[in-house]
mmCIF file of C-alpha atoms in Angstrom:
data_model
loop_
_atom_site.group_PDB
_atom_site.id
_atom_site.type_symbol
_atom_site.label_atom_id
_atom_site.label_comp_id
_atom_site.label_asym_id
_atom_site.label_seq_id
_atom_site.Cartn_x
_atom_site.Cartn_y
_atom_site.Cartn_z
ATOM 1 C CA MET A 1 -0.121 0.072 -0.216
ATOM 2 C CA LEU A 2 3.214 2.227 1.073
ATOM 3 C CA ARG A 3 4.368 1.834 -3.025
ATOM 4 C CA TYR A 4 1.218 1.778 -4.084
ATOM 5 C CA VAL A 5 0.777 5.470 -2.246
ATOM 6 C CA LEU A 6 4.580 6.903 -3.425
ATOM 7 C CA GLY A 7 3.834 6.115 -6.907
ATOM 8 C CA ARG A 8 0.946 8.026 -7.012
ATOM 9 C CA LEU A 9 2.600 10.475 -5.291
ATOM 10 C CA LEU A 10 5.205 11.221 -8.168
ATOM 11 C CA TRP A 11 2.626 11.006 -10.160
ATOM 12 C CA ALA A 12 1.473 13.278 -9.591
ATOM 13 C CA VAL A 13 4.674 16.414 -9.487
ATOM 14 C CA PRO A 14 4.447 15.761 -13.038
ATOM 15 C CA THR A 15 0.878 16.691 -13.838
ATOM 16 C CA LEU A 16 0.833 19.125 -11.474
ATOM 17 C CA LEU A 17 4.105 20.676 -13.222
ATOM 18 C CA VAL A 18 2.211 20.322 -16.689
ATOM 19 C CA ILE A 19 -0.422 22.321 -14.981
ATOM 20 C CA VAL A 20 1.145 24.779 -14.078
ATOM 21 C CA THR A 21 3.288 25.285 -17.758
ATOM 22 C CA LEU A 22 -0.090 25.051 -19.783
ATOM 23 C CA SER A 23 -1.960 27.700 -16.895
ATOM 24 C CA PHE A 24 0.848 30.131 -17.072
ATOM 25 C CA PHE A 25 1.542 30.720 -21.090
ATOM 26 C CA LEU A 26 -2.391 30.398 -21.456
ATOM 27 C CA MET A 27 -2.613 33.119 -19.343
ATOM 28 C CA ARG A 28 0.583 34.885 -20.601
ATOM 29 C CA ILE A 29 -0.973 34.504 -24.308
ATOM 30 C CA ALA A 30 -4.850 35.978 -23.650
ATOM 31 C CA PRO A 31 -5.314 39.921 -24.796
ATOM 32 C CA GLY A 32 -4.891 42.519 -22.185
ATOM 33 C CA GLY A 33 -2.375 42.376 -19.048
ATOM 34 C CA PRO A 34 -2.955 43.393 -16.088
ATOM 35 C CA PHE A 35 -1.275 47.423 -16.311
ATOM 36 C CA ASP A 36 -3.944 48.294 -19.169
ATOM 37 C CA LEU A 37 -6.634 50.502 -17.822
ATOM 38 C CA ASP A 38 -8.772 52.588 -18.895
ATOM 39 C CA ARG A 39 -7.107 55.297 -18.996
ATOM 40 C CA PRO A 40 -3.642 54.698 -19.918
ATOM 41 C CA LEU A 41 -0.408 55.097 -17.892
ATOM 42 C CA GLU A 42 2.481 57.003 -18.483
ATOM 43 C CA ALA A 43 5.309 54.644 -20.860
ATOM 44 C CA LYS A 44 8.049 55.969 -18.222
ATOM 45 C CA VAL A 45 5.510 54.230 -14.876
ATOM 46 C CA MET A 46 4.583 51.532 -16.929
ATOM 47 C CA GLU A 47 8.170 51.002 -17.704
ATOM 48 C CA ASN A 48 8.417 50.868 -13.858
ATOM 49 C CA LEU A 49 5.705 48.186 -13.433
ATOM 50 C CA ALA A 50 6.778 45.745 -15.541
ATOM 51 C CA ARG A 51 10.839 46.261 -14.068
ATOM 52 C CA VAL A 52 9.272 45.659 -10.398
ATOM 53 C CA TYR A 53 7.347 41.993 -11.546
ATOM 54 C CA GLN A 54 9.889 41.098 -13.771
ATOM 55 C CA LEU A 55 6.484 41.442 -16.930
ATOM 56 C CA ASP A 56 10.153 43.020 -18.975
ATOM 57 C CA LYS A 57 11.652 40.153 -19.089
ATOM 58 C CA PRO A 58 11.843 36.908 -21.918
ATOM 59 C CA LEU A 59 8.775 34.813 -20.865
ATOM 60 C CA TRP A 60 10.625 31.837 -21.101
ATOM 61 C CA GLN A 61 12.413 33.518 -18.184
ATOM 62 C CA GLN A 62 9.414 34.583 -16.296
ATOM 63 C CA TYR A 63 7.754 30.410 -16.060
ATOM 64 C CA LEU A 64 11.557 29.593 -15.032
ATOM 65 C CA ILE A 65 10.782 32.226 -12.844
ATOM 66 C CA TYR A 66 7.886 31.238 -11.110
ATOM 67 C CA LEU A 67 8.236 28.218 -11.360
ATOM 68 C CA ARG A 68 11.148 28.358 -8.475
ATOM 69 C CA ASN A 69 9.343 30.155 -6.763
ATOM 70 C CA VAL A 70 6.062 27.884 -6.142
ATOM 71 C CA ALA A 71 8.718 24.864 -5.528
ATOM 72 C CA THR A 72 9.688 27.325 -2.945
ATOM 73 C CA GLY A 73 5.844 27.754 -2.261
ATOM 74 C CA ASP A 74 6.249 31.679 -3.076
ATOM 75 C CA PHE A 75 3.183 32.564 -5.380
ATOM 76 C CA GLY A 76 4.000 35.905 -5.253
ATOM 77 C CA PRO A 77 3.209 39.022 -4.974
ATOM 78 C CA SER A 78 -0.601 40.563 -5.971
ATOM 79 C CA PHE A 79 -1.257 42.984 -9.938
ATOM 80 C CA PHE A 80 -4.341 43.646 -8.823
ATOM 81 C CA PHE A 81 -4.142 43.494 -4.896
ATOM 82 C CA ARG A 82 -0.916 45.635 -4.398
ATOM 83 C CA ASP A 83 -1.211 45.870 -0.472
ATOM 84 C CA PHE A 84 -0.711 41.454 -0.222
ATOM 85 C CA THR A 85 0.478 38.988 -1.667
ATOM 86 C CA ILE A 86 -0.773 35.314 -3.106
ATOM 87 C CA ASN A 87 0.451 33.858 -0.576
ATOM 88 C CA GLU A 88 -1.979 36.072 2.595
ATOM 89 C CA LEU A 89 -4.779 36.666 0.321
ATOM 90 C CA LEU A 90 -5.001 32.554 -0.222
ATOM 91 C CA ALA A 91 -4.724 32.120 3.323
ATOM 92 C CA ARG A 92 -6.843 34.567 3.798
ATOM 93 C CA SER A 93 -9.682 33.064 1.463
ATOM 94 C CA LEU A 94 -8.968 29.377 1.544
ATOM 95 C CA PRO A 95 -10.135 28.913 4.747
ATOM 96 C CA ILE A 96 -13.719 29.974 3.630
ATOM 97 C CA SER A 97 -14.008 28.055 0.959
ATOM 98 C CA ILE A 98 -13.154 24.368 2.909
ATOM 99 C CA GLN A 99 -15.815 25.658 5.674
ATOM 100 C CA LEU A 100 -18.440 25.696 2.954
ATOM 101 C CA GLY A 101 -18.005 23.415 0.663
ATOM 102 C CA VAL A 102 -16.738 20.746 4.142
ATOM 103 C CA SER A 103 -20.829 22.236 5.238
ATOM 104 C CA ALA A 104 -22.343 20.996 1.811
ATOM 105 C CA LEU A 105 -20.420 18.192 1.420
ATOM 106 C CA ALA A 106 -21.482 16.792 4.659
ATOM 107 C CA LEU A 107 -24.827 17.432 4.405
ATOM 108 C CA ALA A 108 -24.739 15.921 0.645
ATOM 109 C CA LEU A 109 -23.761 12.700 2.158
ATOM 110 C CA ALA A 110 -26.135 12.692 4.302
ATOM 111 C CA LEU A 111 -28.890 14.078 2.431
ATOM 112 C CA GLY A 112 -28.019 12.289 -0.635
ATOM 113 C CA GLY A 113 -27.358 8.998 0.738
ATOM 114 C CA ALA A 114 -30.364 8.603 3.295
ATOM 115 C CA MET A 115 -32.500 9.887 0.079
ATOM 116 C CA GLY A 116 -31.843 6.997 -2.472
ATOM 117 C CA VAL A 117 -31.125 4.391 -0.064
ATOM 118 C CA PHE A 118 -35.378 5.060 1.021
ATOM 119 C CA ALA A 119 -35.700 4.988 -2.564
ATOM 120 C CA ALA A 120 -34.074 1.582 -3.054
ATOM 121 C CA LEU A 121 -35.908 0.658 0.001
ATOM 122 C CA ARG A 122 -39.072 1.214 -1.705
ATOM 123 C CA GLN A 123 -38.391 0.407 -5.193
ATOM 124 C CA ASN A 124 -41.124 1.556 -8.057
ATOM 125 C CA GLN A 125 -43.384 3.203 -5.173
ATOM 126 C CA GLY A 126 -44.461 6.365 -4.966
ATOM 127 C CA LEU A 127 -40.925 8.243 -1.973
ATOM 128 C CA ASP A 128 -39.004 6.111 -5.107
ATOM 129 C CA TYR A 129 -40.599 8.136 -7.314
ATOM 130 C CA GLY A 130 -40.307 11.619 -5.208
ATOM 131 C CA VAL A 131 -36.605 11.115 -5.155
ATOM 132 C CA MET A 132 -36.083 10.969 -8.668
ATOM 133 C CA ALA A 133 -38.122 13.870 -9.253
ATOM 134 C CA ALA A 134 -36.924 15.815 -6.894
ATOM 135 C CA ALA A 135 -33.330 14.509 -7.999
ATOM 136 C CA THR A 136 -33.831 15.543 -11.133
ATOM 137 C CA ILE A 137 -34.823 18.384 -10.578
ATOM 138 C CA GLY A 138 -31.330 18.702 -9.083
ATOM 139 C CA VAL A 139 -29.267 18.615 -10.999
ATOM 140 C CA THR A 140 -30.556 20.329 -13.224
ATOM 141 C CA ILE A 141 -31.554 23.996 -12.412
ATOM 142 C CA PRO A 142 -28.129 25.661 -11.569
ATOM 143 C CA ASN A 143 -26.929 27.483 -9.195
ATOM 144 C CA PHE A 144 -26.795 30.315 -10.202
ATOM 145 C CA VAL A 145 -30.816 30.248 -10.828
ATOM 146 C CA VAL A 146 -30.818 28.399 -7.243
ATOM 147 C CA ALA A 147 -28.783 31.041 -5.535
ATOM 148 C CA PRO A 148 -31.506 33.885 -6.343
ATOM 149 C CA VAL A 149 -35.274 32.346 -6.131
ATOM 150 C CA LEU A 150 -33.745 30.890 -2.304
ATOM 151 C CA THR A 151 -32.201 34.639 -1.480
ATOM 152 C CA LEU A 152 -35.664 36.232 -2.787
ATOM 153 C CA MET A 153 -37.602 33.877 -0.658
ATOM 154 C CA LEU A 154 -35.422 33.488 3.054
ATOM 155 C CA GLY A 155 -34.224 36.746 2.835
ATOM 156 C CA VAL A 156 -36.308 39.619 1.129
ATOM 157 C CA TRP A 157 -39.453 37.985 1.751
ATOM 158 C CA LEU A 158 -39.531 36.272 4.423
ATOM 159 C CA GLY A 159 -36.850 38.378 6.418
ATOM 160 C CA TRP A 160 -35.453 34.778 8.401
ATOM 161 C CA LEU A 161 -31.967 35.059 7.032
ATOM 162 C CA PRO A 162 -29.417 37.320 5.948
ATOM 163 C CA VAL A 163 -28.956 38.032 1.097
ATOM 164 C CA GLY A 164 -24.936 38.055 1.186
ATOM 165 C CA GLY A 165 -21.859 38.038 3.603
ATOM 166 C CA TRP A 166 -19.581 36.567 5.002
ATOM 167 C CA GLY A 167 -20.677 38.055 8.742
ATOM 168 C CA GLU A 168 -17.552 37.066 10.389
ATOM 169 C CA GLY A 169 -17.836 33.330 9.450
ATOM 170 C CA ALA A 170 -21.962 33.312 11.596
ATOM 171 C CA PHE A 171 -24.428 29.903 11.367
ATOM 172 C CA VAL A 172 -26.982 33.093 9.475
ATOM 173 C CA ASN A 173 -24.569 33.642 6.375
ATOM 174 C CA ARG A 174 -23.654 30.264 6.049
ATOM 175 C CA VAL A 175 -27.093 28.538 5.553
ATOM 176 C CA LEU A 176 -28.259 29.717 1.372
ATOM 177 C CA PRO A 177 -24.293 29.192 0.208
ATOM 178 C CA VAL A 178 -24.311 25.860 1.677
ATOM 179 C CA ILE A 179 -28.122 25.242 0.408
ATOM 180 C CA THR A 180 -26.614 26.335 -2.621
ATOM 181 C CA LEU A 181 -23.953 24.966 -3.250
ATOM 182 C CA ALA A 182 -25.012 21.177 -1.575
ATOM 183 C CA LEU A 183 -28.344 20.333 -3.676
ATOM 184 C CA PRO A 184 -26.494 19.523 -6.831
ATOM 185 C CA GLN A 185 -24.639 17.490 -5.188
ATOM 186 C CA ILE A 186 -27.424 15.481 -2.435
ATOM 187 C CA ALA A 187 -29.440 15.071 -6.214
ATOM 188 C CA VAL A 188 -26.444 13.461 -7.789
ATOM 189 C CA VAL A 189 -25.736 11.555 -3.984
ATOM 190 C CA ALA A 190 -29.053 10.547 -4.515
ATOM 191 C CA ARG A 191 -29.050 9.145 -7.264
ATOM 192 C CA LEU A 192 -26.225 6.060 -7.686
ATOM 193 C CA THR A 193 -26.758 5.315 -4.011
ATOM 194 C CA ARG A 194 -30.051 4.724 -5.253
ATOM 195 C CA GLY A 195 -28.624 2.958 -8.817
ATOM 196 C CA SER A 196 -26.284 0.805 -6.567
ATOM 197 C CA MET A 197 -28.284 -0.025 -3.905
ATOM 198 C CA ILE A 198 -30.498 -1.456 -5.991
ATOM 199 C CA GLU A 199 -28.388 -3.554 -7.874
ATOM 200 C CA ALA A 200 -26.462 -4.289 -4.464
ATOM 201 C CA LEU A 201 -29.981 -5.930 -3.055
ATOM 202 C CA ARG A 202 -29.997 -7.900 -5.803
ATOM 203 C CA SER A 203 -27.054 -9.205 -5.381
ATOM 204 C CA ASP A 204 -25.679 -12.714 -4.268
ATOM 205 C CA HIS A 205 -23.496 -11.933 -0.979
ATOM 206 C CA VAL A 206 -27.275 -10.337 -0.140
ATOM 207 C CA ARG A 207 -29.725 -12.684 -0.575
ATOM 208 C CA THR A 208 -26.537 -15.467 0.795
ATOM 209 C CA ALA A 209 -27.147 -12.808 4.285
ATOM 210 C CA ARG A 210 -30.786 -12.683 4.127
ATOM 211 C CA ALA A 211 -31.426 -17.282 4.125
ATOM 212 C CA TYR A 212 -28.864 -16.806 7.064
ATOM 213 C CA GLY A 213 -31.510 -15.543 8.884
ATOM 214 C CA LEU A 214 -29.667 -12.350 9.841
ATOM 215 C CA PRO A 215 -31.761 -9.222 10.609
ATOM 216 C CA ALA A 216 -33.553 -6.949 8.018
ATOM 217 C CA ARG A 217 -31.306 -3.324 8.635
ATOM 218 C CA SER A 218 -27.505 -5.842 9.284
ATOM 219 C CA VAL A 219 -28.711 -6.361 5.746
ATOM 220 C CA VAL A 220 -28.721 -2.999 4.470
ATOM 221 C CA VAL A 221 -26.241 -1.344 6.750
ATOM 222 C CA VAL A 222 -23.652 -3.978 6.581
ATOM 223 C CA HIS A 223 -23.845 -6.210 3.518
ATOM 224 C CA ALA A 224 -25.699 -4.026 1.094
ATOM 225 C CA LEU A 225 -24.612 -0.004 1.264
ATOM 226 C CA ARG A 226 -21.144 -1.563 1.858
ATOM 227 C CA SER A 227 -21.324 -1.772 -1.176
ATOM 228 C CA ALA A 228 -23.466 0.226 -2.963
ATOM 229 C CA ILE A 229 -21.519 3.265 -1.820
ATOM 230 C CA LEU A 230 -17.837 2.258 -4.042
ATOM 231 C CA PRO A 231 -20.219 4.356 -6.976
ATOM 232 C CA VAL A 232 -20.424 7.900 -4.780
ATOM 233 C CA ILE A 233 -16.906 7.817 -3.314
ATOM 234 C CA SER A 234 -15.136 7.765 -7.055
ATOM 235 C CA TYR A 235 -17.854 11.008 -7.383
ATOM 236 C CA LEU A 236 -17.082 12.453 -4.308
ATOM 237 C CA GLY A 237 -13.629 13.129 -5.639
ATOM 238 C CA PRO A 238 -13.751 15.282 -8.173
ATOM 239 C CA ALA A 239 -17.149 16.761 -5.589
ATOM 240 C CA ALA A 240 -14.944 17.238 -2.641
ATOM 241 C CA ALA A 241 -12.061 18.734 -4.879
ATOM 242 C CA ALA A 242 -15.352 21.304 -6.298
ATOM 243 C CA LEU A 243 -16.704 22.706 -2.979
ATOM 244 C CA LEU A 244 -13.196 22.834 -1.153
ATOM 245 C CA THR A 245 -11.972 25.416 -3.230
ATOM 246 C CA GLY A 246 -15.216 27.372 -3.397
ATOM 247 C CA SER A 247 -17.756 28.305 -6.028
ATOM 248 C CA VAL A 248 -17.396 30.427 -8.457
ATOM 249 C CA VAL A 249 -21.044 31.453 -8.778
ATOM 250 C CA VAL A 250 -21.412 30.748 -5.432
ATOM 251 C CA GLU A 251 -19.314 32.686 -3.825
ATOM 252 C CA THR A 252 -19.903 35.634 -6.067
ATOM 253 C CA ILE A 253 -23.466 36.272 -5.542
ATOM 254 C CA PHE A 254 -23.829 35.886 -1.960
ATOM 255 C CA GLY A 255 -20.936 38.182 -1.365
ATOM 256 C CA ILE A 256 -19.026 36.182 0.524
ATOM 257 C CA PRO A 257 -14.271 36.372 0.909
ATOM 258 C CA GLY A 258 -13.262 32.387 -0.915
ATOM 259 C CA ILE A 259 -11.048 31.928 -2.847
ATOM 260 C CA GLY A 260 -13.641 31.123 -5.325
ATOM 261 C CA ARG A 261 -14.063 35.142 -5.882
ATOM 262 C CA TYR A 262 -10.670 35.764 -6.142
ATOM 263 C CA PHE A 263 -10.131 33.601 -9.578
ATOM 264 C CA VAL A 264 -13.444 35.626 -10.551
ATOM 265 C CA GLN A 265 -11.712 39.040 -9.716
ATOM 266 C CA GLY A 266 -8.657 38.081 -10.753
ATOM 267 C CA ALA A 267 -9.035 36.695 -14.267
ATOM 268 C CA LEU A 268 -11.560 40.222 -14.335
ATOM 269 C CA ALA A 269 -8.405 42.215 -13.340
ATOM 270 C CA ARG A 270 -5.597 39.938 -15.517
ATOM 271 C CA ASP A 271 -4.298 39.664 -12.772
ATOM 272 C CA TYR A 272 -1.690 36.766 -12.797
ATOM 273 C CA THR A 273 0.180 35.732 -10.398
ATOM 274 C CA LEU A 274 -3.651 35.324 -8.318
ATOM 275 C CA VAL A 275 -5.258 33.155 -11.503
ATOM 276 C CA MET A 276 -2.049 30.673 -11.177
ATOM 277 C CA GLY A 277 -2.006 30.853 -6.890
ATOM 278 C CA THR A 278 -5.713 30.058 -6.868
ATOM 279 C CA VAL A 279 -4.808 26.734 -10.573
ATOM 280 C CA ILE A 280 -2.294 25.460 -8.304
ATOM 281 C CA VAL A 281 -4.283 25.269 -5.260
ATOM 282 C CA ILE A 282 -7.494 24.348 -7.247
ATOM 283 C CA ALA A 283 -4.885 21.448 -8.569
ATOM 284 C CA VAL A 284 -4.092 20.460 -5.887
ATOM 285 C CA PHE A 285 -6.650 19.522 -4.006
ATOM 286 C CA VAL A 286 -8.244 17.461 -7.257
ATOM 287 C CA VAL A 287 -5.422 15.622 -6.708
ATOM 288 C CA LEU A 288 -5.435 15.628 -3.182
ATOM 289 C CA PHE A 289 -9.051 13.768 -3.445
ATOM 290 C CA ASN A 290 -8.416 11.471 -6.285
ATOM 291 C CA LEU A 291 -5.792 10.054 -4.286
ATOM 292 C CA LEU A 292 -8.187 9.280 -1.169
ATOM 293 C CA VAL A 293 -10.648 7.671 -3.640
ATOM 294 C CA ASP A 294 -8.137 5.343 -4.436
ATOM 295 C CA LEU A 295 -7.300 4.485 -0.897
ATOM 296 C CA ALA A 296 -11.475 5.143 0.208
ATOM 297 C CA TYR A 297 -11.555 1.953 -2.898
ATOM 298 C CA ALA A 298 -8.321 -0.048 -1.142
ATOM 299 C CA LEU A 299 -10.140 0.103 1.738
ATOM 300 C CA ILE A 300 -13.196 -0.896 1.766
ATOM 301 C CA ASP A 301 -13.100 -3.560 -1.890
ATOM 302 C CA PRO A 302 -9.625 -5.896 -0.787
ATOM 303 C CA ARG A 303 -10.000 -6.833 -4.793
ATOM 304 C CA VAL A 304 -9.152 -3.389 -5.647
ATOM 305 C CA ARG A 305 -5.935 -3.978 -3.158
ATOM 306 C CA HIS A 306 -4.764 -6.956 -4.871
ATOM 307 C CA GLU A 307 -5.560 -5.691 -8.257
#
């Protein structure tokens, strides 16, 4: 197992290098620059700024300097937020996005998993149809529609919850963003759990467990659910990485200073280092969670370890 983990970690290095390289050159090829303002700056000022941010050097030299700095954990200064470095911005924004993502992921697993199990146990009955209809609606309606509707209903009309802002992490400020983030994931988890649970309930080892007279709860929880959860775990890898590194749409709509909102501001302002920093953080999370998913697979299903 240790050899497998080390091998996966070593493969992550060239993967991240390719992502950093492509992102770096695509950012520089895109039209516009960090100092292209509505009112052009004087040539001398532009020259000084280019020298300060090392933009006067050849592109390949800028790339090597950036790689060297990233290898030492230095993401450089921000072009747009002049008083902050990228490390400082990530240190402020990433914990907020992680708190939202963990809450949304926990809600999706608990609610979506329960809905999927109950729908599978009541297949082709009213509860099953209701869960699948709700899951279909949850998958098809995008976040940028759900967020304004929830804000209008719960924030404006009823006045129960704030319509935006982080409020130093107050519970009431988290409710609407977490629900908005979790709804599509709840729908997907419910559908995956239902499908795999039905297949598990029809499997030979579950029929054998029933034939031995085991209690129904034990058959469902220990034997069927353990097999049914594998597709859900496979899906949770990229889903968790996306949730924990912030949602561009949700954080922008609710005015939450997470990493997704900084990514949007960096892209609009052509802040090279800010965009690169957020891309690298998201890539690291994706690689890390895919590795964790593979490890969870190996722990739950012994056949994976043998393979």
